mmCIF file of C-alpha atoms in Angstrom:
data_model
loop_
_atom_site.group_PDB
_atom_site.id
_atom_site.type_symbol
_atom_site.label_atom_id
_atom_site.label_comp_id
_atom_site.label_asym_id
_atom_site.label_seq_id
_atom_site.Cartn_x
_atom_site.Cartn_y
_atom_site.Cartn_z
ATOM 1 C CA UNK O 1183 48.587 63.416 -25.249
ATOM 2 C CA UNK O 1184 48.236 62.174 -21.444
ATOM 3 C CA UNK O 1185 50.350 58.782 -22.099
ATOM 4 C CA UNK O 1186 53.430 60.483 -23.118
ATOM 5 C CA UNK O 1187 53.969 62.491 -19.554
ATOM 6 C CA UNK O 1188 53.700 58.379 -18.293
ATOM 7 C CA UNK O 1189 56.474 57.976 -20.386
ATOM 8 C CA UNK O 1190 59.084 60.776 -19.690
ATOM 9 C CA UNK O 1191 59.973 60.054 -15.804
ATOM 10 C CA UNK O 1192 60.394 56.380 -17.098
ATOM 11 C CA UNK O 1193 62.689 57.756 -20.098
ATOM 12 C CA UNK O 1194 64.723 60.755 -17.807
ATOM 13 C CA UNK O 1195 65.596 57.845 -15.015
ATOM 14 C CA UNK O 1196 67.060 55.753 -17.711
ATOM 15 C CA UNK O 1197 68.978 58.991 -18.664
ATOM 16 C CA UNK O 1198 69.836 59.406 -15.440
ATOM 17 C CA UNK O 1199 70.947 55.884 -14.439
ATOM 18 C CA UNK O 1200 73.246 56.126 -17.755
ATOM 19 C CA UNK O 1201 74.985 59.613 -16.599
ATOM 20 C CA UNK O 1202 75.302 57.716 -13.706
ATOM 21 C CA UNK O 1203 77.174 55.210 -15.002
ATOM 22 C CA UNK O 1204 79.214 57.741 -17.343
ATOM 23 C CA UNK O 1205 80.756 59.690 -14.586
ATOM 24 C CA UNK O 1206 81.321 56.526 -12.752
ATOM 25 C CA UNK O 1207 83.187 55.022 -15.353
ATOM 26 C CA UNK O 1208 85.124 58.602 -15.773
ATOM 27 C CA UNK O 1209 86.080 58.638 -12.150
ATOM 28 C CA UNK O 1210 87.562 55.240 -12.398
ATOM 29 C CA UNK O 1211 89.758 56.546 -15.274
ATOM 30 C CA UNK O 1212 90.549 59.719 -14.007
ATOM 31 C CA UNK O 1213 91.741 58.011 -10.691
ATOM 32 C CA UNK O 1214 94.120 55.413 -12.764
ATOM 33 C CA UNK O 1215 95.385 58.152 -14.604
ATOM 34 C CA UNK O 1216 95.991 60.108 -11.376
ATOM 35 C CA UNK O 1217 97.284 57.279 -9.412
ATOM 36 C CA UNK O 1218 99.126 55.026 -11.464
ATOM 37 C CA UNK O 1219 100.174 52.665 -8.910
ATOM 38 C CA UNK O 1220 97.855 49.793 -7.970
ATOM 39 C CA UNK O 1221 98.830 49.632 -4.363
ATOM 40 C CA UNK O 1222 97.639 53.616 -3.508
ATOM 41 C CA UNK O 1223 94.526 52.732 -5.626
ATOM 42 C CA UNK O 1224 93.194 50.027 -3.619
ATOM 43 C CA UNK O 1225 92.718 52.858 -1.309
ATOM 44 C CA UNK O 1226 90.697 55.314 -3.236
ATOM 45 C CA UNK O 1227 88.064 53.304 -3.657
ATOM 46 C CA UNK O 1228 84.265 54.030 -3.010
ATOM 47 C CA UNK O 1229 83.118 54.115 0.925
ATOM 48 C CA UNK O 1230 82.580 50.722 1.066
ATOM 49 C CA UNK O 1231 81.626 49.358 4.775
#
């Protein structure tokens, strides 16, 4: 019983990292569909130093 509560943080951060990369990949679209033009997309892009 114990070795499957080792296994659920491992299996929610996977979950998590893929969400992560879900909504990423969402906002990307949403922002090309919002701003078609590849000159005003350059600058919404993420805060990048």
């Amino acid at each position: 019983m114990f070795y499957e509560f080792d296994i659920l943080p491992k299996l929610i951060e996977k979950l998590i990292k893929l969400i992560e990369k879900l909504i990423e990949k969402l906002i990307e679209k949403l922002i090309e569909k919002l701003i078609p033009h590849e000159k005003l997309r350059e600058h919404v892009t993420y805060a990048d130093p």
